[in-house]
Short mmCIF file of C-alpha atoms and ligand atoms in Angstrom, two decimals:
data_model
loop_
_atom_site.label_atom_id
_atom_site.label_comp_id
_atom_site.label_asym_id
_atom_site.label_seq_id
_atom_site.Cartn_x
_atom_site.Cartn_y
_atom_site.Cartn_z
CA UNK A 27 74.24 126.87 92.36
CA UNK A 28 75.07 129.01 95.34
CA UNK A 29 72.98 129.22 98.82
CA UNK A 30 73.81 130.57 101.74
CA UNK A 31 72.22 127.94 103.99
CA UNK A 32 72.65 124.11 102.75
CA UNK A 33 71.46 120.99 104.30
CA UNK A 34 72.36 117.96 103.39
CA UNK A 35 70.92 114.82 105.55
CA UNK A 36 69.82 111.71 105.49
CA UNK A 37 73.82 110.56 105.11
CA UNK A 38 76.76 108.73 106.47
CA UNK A 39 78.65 111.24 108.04
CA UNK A 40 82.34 110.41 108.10
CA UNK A 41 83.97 112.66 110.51
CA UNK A 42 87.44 112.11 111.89
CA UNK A 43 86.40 109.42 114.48
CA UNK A 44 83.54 107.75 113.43
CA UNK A 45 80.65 107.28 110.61
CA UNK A 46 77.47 109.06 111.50
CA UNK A 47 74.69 106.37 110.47
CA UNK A 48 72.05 108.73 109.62
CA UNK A 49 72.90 112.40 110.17
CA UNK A 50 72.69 116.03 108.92
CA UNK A 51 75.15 118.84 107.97
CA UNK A 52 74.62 122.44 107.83
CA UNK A 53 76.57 124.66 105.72
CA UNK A 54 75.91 128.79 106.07
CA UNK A 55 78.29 131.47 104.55
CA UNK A 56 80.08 128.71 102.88
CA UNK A 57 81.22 127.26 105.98
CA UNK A 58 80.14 124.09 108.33
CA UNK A 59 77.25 125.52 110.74
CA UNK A 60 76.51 122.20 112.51
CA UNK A 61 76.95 118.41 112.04
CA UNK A 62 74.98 116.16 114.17
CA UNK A 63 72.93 113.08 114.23
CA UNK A 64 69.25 112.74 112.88
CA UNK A 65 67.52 116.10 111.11
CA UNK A 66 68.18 119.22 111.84
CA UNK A 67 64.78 121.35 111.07
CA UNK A 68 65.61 124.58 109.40
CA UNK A 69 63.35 126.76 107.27
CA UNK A 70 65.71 128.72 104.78
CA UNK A 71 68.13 126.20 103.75
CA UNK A 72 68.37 124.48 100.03
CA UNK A 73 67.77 120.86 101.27
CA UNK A 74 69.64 118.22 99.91
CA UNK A 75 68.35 114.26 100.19
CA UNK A 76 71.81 112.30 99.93
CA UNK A 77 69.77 109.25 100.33
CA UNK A 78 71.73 107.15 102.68
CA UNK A 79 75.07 108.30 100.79
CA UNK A 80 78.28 109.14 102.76
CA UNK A 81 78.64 112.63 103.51
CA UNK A 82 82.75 113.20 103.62
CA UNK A 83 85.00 116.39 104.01
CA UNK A 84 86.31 116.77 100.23
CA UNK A 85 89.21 115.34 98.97
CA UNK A 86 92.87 117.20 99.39
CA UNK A 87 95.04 116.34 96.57
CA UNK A 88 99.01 117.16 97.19
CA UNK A 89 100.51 116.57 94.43
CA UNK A 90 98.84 116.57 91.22
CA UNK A 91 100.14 117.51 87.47
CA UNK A 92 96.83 117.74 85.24
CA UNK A 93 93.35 116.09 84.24
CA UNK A 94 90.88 116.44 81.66
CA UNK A 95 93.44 117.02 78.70
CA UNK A 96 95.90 119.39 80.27
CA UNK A 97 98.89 120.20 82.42
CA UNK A 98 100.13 122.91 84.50
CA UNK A 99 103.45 123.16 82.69
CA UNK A 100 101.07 124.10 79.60
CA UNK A 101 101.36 127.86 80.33
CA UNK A 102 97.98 128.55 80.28
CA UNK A 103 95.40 129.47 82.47
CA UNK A 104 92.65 127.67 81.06
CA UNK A 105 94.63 124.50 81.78
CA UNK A 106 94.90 124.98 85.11
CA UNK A 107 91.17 125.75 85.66
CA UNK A 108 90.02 122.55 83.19
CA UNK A 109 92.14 120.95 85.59
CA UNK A 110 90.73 122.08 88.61
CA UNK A 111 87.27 121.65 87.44
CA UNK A 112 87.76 118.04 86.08
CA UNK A 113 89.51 116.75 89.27
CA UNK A 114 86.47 118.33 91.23
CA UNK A 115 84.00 115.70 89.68
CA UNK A 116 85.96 113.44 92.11
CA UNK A 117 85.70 114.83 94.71
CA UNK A 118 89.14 116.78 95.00
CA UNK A 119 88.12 119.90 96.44
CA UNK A 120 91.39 121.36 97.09
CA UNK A 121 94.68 120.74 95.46
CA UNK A 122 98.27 122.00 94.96
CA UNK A 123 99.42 122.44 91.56
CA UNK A 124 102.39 120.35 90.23
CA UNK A 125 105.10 121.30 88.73
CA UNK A 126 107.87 119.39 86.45
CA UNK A 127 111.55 119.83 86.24
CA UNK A 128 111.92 122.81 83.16
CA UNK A 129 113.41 125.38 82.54
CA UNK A 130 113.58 128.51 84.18
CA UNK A 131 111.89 130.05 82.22
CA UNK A 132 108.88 128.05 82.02
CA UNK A 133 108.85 127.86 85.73
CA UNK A 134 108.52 131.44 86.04
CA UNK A 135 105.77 131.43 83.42
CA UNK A 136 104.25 128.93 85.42
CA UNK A 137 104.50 130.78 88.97
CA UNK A 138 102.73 134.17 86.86
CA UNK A 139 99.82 131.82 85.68
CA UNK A 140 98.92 130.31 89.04
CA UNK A 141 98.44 133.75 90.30
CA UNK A 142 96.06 134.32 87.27
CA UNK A 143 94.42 130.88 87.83
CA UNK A 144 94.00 131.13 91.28
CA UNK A 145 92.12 134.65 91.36
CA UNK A 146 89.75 133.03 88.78
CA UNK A 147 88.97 129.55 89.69
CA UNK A 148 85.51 129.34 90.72
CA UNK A 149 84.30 126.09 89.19
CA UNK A 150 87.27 123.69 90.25
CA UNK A 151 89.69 122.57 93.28
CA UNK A 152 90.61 125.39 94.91
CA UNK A 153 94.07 125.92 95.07
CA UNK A 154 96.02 125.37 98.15
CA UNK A 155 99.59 126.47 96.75
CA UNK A 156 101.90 125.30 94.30
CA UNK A 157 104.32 122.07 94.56
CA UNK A 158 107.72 122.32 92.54
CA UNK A 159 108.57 119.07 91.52
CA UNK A 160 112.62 119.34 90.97
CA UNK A 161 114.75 120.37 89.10
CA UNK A 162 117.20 119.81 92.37
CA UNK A 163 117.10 115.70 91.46
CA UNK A 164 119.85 112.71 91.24
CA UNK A 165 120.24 112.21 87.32
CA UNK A 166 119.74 108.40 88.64
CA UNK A 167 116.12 108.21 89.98
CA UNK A 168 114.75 110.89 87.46
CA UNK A 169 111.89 108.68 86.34
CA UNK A 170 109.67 111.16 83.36
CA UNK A 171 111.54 114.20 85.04
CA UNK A 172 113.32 115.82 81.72
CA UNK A 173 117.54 114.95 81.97
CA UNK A 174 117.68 117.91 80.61
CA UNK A 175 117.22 120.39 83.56
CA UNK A 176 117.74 117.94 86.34
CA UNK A 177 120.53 119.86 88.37
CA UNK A 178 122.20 120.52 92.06
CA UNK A 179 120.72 123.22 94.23
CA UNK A 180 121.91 126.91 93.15
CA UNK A 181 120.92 129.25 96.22
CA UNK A 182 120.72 132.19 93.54
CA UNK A 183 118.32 130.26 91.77
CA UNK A 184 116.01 128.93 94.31
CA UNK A 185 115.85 132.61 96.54
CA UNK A 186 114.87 133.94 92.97
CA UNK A 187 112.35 131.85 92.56
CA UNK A 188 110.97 132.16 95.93
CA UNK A 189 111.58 135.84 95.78
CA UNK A 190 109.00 135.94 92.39
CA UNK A 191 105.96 133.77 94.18
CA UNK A 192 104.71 133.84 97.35
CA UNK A 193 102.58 130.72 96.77
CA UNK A 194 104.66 127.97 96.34
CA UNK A 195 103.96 125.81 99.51
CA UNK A 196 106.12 122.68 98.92
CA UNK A 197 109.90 121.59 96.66
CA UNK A 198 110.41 118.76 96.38
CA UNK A 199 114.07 117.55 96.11
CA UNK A 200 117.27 115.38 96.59
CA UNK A 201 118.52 115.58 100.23
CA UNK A 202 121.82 113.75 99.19
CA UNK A 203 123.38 116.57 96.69
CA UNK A 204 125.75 118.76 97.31
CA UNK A 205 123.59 122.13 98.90
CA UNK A 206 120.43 120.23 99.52
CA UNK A 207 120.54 120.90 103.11
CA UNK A 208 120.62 124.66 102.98
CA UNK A 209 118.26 124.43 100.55
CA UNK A 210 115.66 122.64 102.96
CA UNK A 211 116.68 125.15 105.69
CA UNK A 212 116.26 127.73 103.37
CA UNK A 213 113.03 126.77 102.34
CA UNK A 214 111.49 126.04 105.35
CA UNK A 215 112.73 129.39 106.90
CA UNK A 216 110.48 130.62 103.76
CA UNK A 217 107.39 128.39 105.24
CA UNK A 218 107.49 126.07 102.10
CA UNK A 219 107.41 122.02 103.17
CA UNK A 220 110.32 120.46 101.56
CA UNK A 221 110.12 116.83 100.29
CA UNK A 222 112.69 113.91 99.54
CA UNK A 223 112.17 112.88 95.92
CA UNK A 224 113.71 111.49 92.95
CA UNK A 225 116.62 110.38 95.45
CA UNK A 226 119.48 107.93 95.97
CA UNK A 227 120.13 109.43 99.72
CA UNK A 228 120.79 106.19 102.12
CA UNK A 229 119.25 106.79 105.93
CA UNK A 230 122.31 108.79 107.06
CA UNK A 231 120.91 111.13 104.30
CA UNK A 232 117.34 110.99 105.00
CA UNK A 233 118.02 111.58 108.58
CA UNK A 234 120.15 114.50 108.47
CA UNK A 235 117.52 116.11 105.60
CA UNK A 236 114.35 115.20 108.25
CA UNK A 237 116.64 117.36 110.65
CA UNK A 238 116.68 120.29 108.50
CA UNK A 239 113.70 119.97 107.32
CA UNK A 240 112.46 117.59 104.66
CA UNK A 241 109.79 116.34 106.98
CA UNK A 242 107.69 114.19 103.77
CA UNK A 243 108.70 111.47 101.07
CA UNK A 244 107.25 112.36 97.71
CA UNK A 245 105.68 109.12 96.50
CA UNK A 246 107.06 106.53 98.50
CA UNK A 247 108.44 103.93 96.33
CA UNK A 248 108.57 105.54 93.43
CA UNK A 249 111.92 107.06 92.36
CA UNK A 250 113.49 106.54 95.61
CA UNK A 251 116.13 104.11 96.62
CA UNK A 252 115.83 101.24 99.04
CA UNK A 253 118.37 99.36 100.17
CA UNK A 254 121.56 99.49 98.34
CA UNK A 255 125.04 97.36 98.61
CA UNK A 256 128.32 99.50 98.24
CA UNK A 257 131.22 97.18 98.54
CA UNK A 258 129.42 94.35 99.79
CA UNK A 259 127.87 96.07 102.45
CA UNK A 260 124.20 97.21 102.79
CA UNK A 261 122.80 100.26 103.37
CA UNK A 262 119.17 101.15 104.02
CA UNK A 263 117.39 103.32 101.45
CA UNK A 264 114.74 106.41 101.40
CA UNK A 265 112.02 103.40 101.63
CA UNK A 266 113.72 102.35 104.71
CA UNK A 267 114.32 106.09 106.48
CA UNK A 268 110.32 106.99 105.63
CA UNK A 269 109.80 103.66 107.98
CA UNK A 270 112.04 104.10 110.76
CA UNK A 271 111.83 108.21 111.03
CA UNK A 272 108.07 107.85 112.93
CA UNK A 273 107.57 111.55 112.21
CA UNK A 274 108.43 111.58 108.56
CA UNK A 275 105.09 111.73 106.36
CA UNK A 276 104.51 109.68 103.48
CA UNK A 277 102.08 110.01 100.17
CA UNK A 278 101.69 107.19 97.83
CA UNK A 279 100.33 106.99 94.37
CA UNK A 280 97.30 104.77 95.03
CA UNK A 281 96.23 104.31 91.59
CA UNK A 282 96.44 100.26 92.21
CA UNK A 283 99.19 100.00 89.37
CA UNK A 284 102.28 102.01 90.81
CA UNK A 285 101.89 99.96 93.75
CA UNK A 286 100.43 96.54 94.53
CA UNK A 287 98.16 95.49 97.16
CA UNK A 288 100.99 94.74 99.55
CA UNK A 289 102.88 97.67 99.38
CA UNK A 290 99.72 99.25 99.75
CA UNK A 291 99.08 97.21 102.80
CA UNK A 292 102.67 97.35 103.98
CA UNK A 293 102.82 101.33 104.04
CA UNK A 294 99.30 101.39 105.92
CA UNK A 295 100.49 98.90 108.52
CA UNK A 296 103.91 100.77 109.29
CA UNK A 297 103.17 104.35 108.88
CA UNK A 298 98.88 104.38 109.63
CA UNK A 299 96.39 106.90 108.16
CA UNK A 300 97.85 109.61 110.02
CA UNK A 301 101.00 109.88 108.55
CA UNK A 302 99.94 108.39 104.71
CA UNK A 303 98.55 110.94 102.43
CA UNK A 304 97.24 109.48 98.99
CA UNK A 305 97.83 111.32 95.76
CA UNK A 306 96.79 111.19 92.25
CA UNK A 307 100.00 112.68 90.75
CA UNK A 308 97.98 112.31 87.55
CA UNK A 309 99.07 113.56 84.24
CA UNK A 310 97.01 115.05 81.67
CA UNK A 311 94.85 112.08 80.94
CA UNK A 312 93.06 111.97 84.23
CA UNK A 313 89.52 111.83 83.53
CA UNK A 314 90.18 111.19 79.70
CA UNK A 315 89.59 108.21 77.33
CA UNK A 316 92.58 105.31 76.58
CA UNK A 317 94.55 106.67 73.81
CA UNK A 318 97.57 108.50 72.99
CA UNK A 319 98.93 111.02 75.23
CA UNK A 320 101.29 113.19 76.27
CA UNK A 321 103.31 113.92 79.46
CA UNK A 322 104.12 117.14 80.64
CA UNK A 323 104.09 120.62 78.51
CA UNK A 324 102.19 119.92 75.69
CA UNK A 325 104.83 121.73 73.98
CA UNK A 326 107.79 119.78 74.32
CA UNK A 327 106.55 116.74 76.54
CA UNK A 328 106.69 113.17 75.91
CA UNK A 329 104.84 111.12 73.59
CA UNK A 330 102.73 108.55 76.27
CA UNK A 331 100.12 105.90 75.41
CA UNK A 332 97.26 105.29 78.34
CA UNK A 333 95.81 101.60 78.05
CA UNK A 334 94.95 99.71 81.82
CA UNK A 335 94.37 102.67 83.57
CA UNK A 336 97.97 103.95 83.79
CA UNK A 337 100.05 106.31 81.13
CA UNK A 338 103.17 104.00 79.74
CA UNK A 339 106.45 104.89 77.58
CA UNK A 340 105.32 103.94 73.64
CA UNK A 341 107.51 100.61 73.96
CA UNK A 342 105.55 99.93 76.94
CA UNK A 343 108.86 99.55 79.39
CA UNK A 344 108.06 101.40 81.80
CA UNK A 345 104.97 104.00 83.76
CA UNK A 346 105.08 107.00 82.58
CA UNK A 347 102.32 108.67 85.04
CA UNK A 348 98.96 107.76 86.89
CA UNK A 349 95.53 108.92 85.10
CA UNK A 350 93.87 108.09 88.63
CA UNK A 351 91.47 110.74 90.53
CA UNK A 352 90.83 110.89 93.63
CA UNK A 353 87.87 108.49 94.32
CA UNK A 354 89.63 105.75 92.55
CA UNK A 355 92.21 106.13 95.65
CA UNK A 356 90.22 105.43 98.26
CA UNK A 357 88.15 103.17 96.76
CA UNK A 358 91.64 101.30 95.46
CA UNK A 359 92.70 101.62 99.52
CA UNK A 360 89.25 99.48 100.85
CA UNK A 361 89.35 97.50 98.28
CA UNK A 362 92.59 96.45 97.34
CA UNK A 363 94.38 97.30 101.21
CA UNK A 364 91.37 96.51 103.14
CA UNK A 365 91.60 99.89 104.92
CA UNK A 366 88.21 100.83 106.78
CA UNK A 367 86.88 103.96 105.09
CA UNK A 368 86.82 105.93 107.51
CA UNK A 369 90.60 105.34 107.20
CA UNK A 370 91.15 105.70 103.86
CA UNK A 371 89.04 109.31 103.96
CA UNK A 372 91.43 110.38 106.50
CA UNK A 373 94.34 109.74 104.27
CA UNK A 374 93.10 112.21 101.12
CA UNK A 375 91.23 115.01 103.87
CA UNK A 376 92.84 115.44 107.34
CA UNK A 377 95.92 114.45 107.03
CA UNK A 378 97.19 116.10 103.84
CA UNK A 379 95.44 119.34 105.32
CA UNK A 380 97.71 118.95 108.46
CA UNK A 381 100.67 118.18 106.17
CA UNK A 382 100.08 121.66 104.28
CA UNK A 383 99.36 123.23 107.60
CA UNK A 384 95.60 124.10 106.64
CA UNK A 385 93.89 121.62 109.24
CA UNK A 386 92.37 124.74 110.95
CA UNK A 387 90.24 125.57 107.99
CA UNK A 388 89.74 122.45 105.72
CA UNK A 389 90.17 118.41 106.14
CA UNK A 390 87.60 117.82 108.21
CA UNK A 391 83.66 118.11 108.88
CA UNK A 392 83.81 120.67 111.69
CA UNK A 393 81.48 123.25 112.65
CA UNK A 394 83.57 126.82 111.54
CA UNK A 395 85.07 125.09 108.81
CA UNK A 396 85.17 125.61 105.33
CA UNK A 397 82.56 123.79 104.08
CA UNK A 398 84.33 121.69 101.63
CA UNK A 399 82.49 118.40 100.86
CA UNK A 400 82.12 115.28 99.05
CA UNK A 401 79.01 112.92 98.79
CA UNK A 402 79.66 109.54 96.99
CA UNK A 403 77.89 105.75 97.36
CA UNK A 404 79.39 102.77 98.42
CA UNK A 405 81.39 102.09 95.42
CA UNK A 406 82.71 105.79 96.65
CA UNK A 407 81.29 106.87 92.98
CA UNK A 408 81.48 110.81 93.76
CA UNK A 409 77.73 112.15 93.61
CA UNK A 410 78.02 115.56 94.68
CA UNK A 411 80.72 118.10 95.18
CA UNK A 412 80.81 121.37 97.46
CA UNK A 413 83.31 123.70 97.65
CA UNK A 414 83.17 126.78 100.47
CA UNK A 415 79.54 125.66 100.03
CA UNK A 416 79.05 125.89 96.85
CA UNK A 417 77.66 123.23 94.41
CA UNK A 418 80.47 122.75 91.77
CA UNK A 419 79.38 119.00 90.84
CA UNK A 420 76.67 117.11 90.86
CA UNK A 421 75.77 113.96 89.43
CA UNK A 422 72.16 113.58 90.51
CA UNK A 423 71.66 117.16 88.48
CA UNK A 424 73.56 115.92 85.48
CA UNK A 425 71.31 112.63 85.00
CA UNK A 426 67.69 115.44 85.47
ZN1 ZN B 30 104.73 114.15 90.32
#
């Protein structure tokens, strides 16, 4: 449904700094025209009731593979779309596109169908960029990356790549192998974040990559080292370096199975809402029933089973990928951290913005920004979603 004036009151308004206990918010031209306390009377604007429902900025997911069925390594542009419209039923209004190590190849297929994708998504997440997620990994911490085409950083390679696309906005990689720190000056000098990920670096490692560059650990905790004895003596890990380098950003899966309540609690109390962004990194299954699955290209992935909320290996040994969206993280965060909410919004809308350098136009309710918003209850069960101030989802709508 698309107005040009919207007005949604009668809400909790969660801005940056505090809840609004009864307000209203104007959207006009798809962006945010006024947000302020009480009614606002205006005579040619589709009114929305949110009945005492929170009225949030939507939700900015970094790093996220698929939903609803499919992948972005399945070379299509349908998937990425399905994708972007599932994940918007929870609120995600802006996303970047994950990658998986591959081939070459399929990356470059990849990079050609985002541009496709991204002309003609109207319906889902918009997208904010793409995220390459390796293939520049240590063999040792490769998780469900594919052994296959993990490998050290070529700079004819990665300028290539770079050279093709203009829209990839974040690598993730290794600091510890051998060319990983040109290749986080390189990449920066392109205006593309690099990440530590899938790593064995100790802090003399992390701290030389932050220096040149790698400025955010890709889900803390997961694939990473901590700390590590050589020779009897100990040596503090990636964990360790995210925690001591103040300025280094974190995200964490916060599906409330990759990691427990105190971890969650633990990275909250150390590194805050300002520097924690929450991620789905979801696989296909997002938004799907329990069953059989598969991880990455539906060509040649991996066979996965999804029972408890979370993807597994067949023999059950081991994760193989979160099937969370992006409610399910904050709600995990007050429920299972005991973050405020007005915390835990923070976490999935300004501060991933200001990590992808887009806090000017999106991650916040401000008046001249893009009016990108989420309504949901107080089990944060997402009612409505609005994108540049459009209607994408709603759930009152669905039940008429
Ligand atoms: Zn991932």
């Amino acid at each position: 449904m698309t107005a040009q004036k919207l007005k949604l009151f009668n809400g909790k308004i969660i801005t940056p700094y505090r809840i609004i206990p009864y307000g209203t918010v104007l959207v006009d031209h798809g962006k945010i025209a006024a947000v302020r306390e009480g009614n606002i009377e205006v005579t040619d604007a589709l009114e929305i009731d949110v009945q005492g429902k929170y009225i949030a900025p939507g939700f900015i997911d970094i790093h996220v593979h698929g939903g609803g069925g499919h992948d972005f390594m399945d070379g299509s542009e349908a998937a990425f779309l399905q994708i972007a419209e599932t994940h918007a039923q929870y609120g995600t209004t802006a996303m970047l596109p994950t990658t998986l190590t591959s081939t070459t190849e399929e990356l470059f297929r990849t990079l050609k169908i985002y541009e496709q994708a991204h002309q003609n998504n109207r319906k889902g997440a918009q997208f904010l960029g793409l995220h390459l997620e390796g293939p520049y990994f240590a063999m040792s911490q490769r998780g469900a990356q594919d052994p296959r085409y993990i490998r050290n950083p070529d700079p004819n390679e990665y300028k290539e790549v770079l050279a093709r696309s203009s829209s990839i906005k974040r690598w993730s990689a290794a600091p510890e192998l051998p060319g990983a720190i040109e290749f986080g000056q390189y990449i920066r000098s392109k205006g593309v974040l690099a990440a530590v990920a899938h790593t064995d670096a100790i802090y003399e490692d992390v701290l030389e990559a932050f220096e040149n560059g790698y400025t955010l650990a890709t889900h803390l905790y997961s694939a990473m080292s901590g700390v590590t004895r050589r020779n009897a003596f100990r040596y503090a890990g990636v964990i360790e370096s995210a925690y001591i380098i103040d300025e280094m950003d974190v995200e964490i899966i916060a599906d409330g199975i990759h990691l427990p309540a105190p971890l969650l609690k633990l990275v909250y109390k150390i590194k805050g809402s300002d520097r924690t962004a929450l991620i789905t990194d979801a696989m296909r299954a997002a938004g799907m029933p329990p069953g059989e699955s598969i991880l990455g290209s539906i060509h040649n992935g991996l066979k996965v089973i999804v029972e408890d909320e979370v993807a597994k290996l067949p023999d059950r040994s081991s994760f193989a990928g979160s099937v969370a969206t992006a409610d399910r993280l904050v709600r995990n965060m007050v429920c299972m951290a005991d973050v405020p909410l007005l915390e835990a919004v923070r976490m999935i809308t300004s501060t991933p913005a200001r990590i992808m350098g887009v806090l000017d136009k999106k991650g916040t309710l401000a008046v001249g920004k893009d009016a990108d918003i989420v309504v949901f209850d107080q089990n944060i069960t997402v009612d409505t979603t609005i994108i540049k101030g459009e209607i994408i989802y709603s759930q009152s709508e669905k039940q008429l």
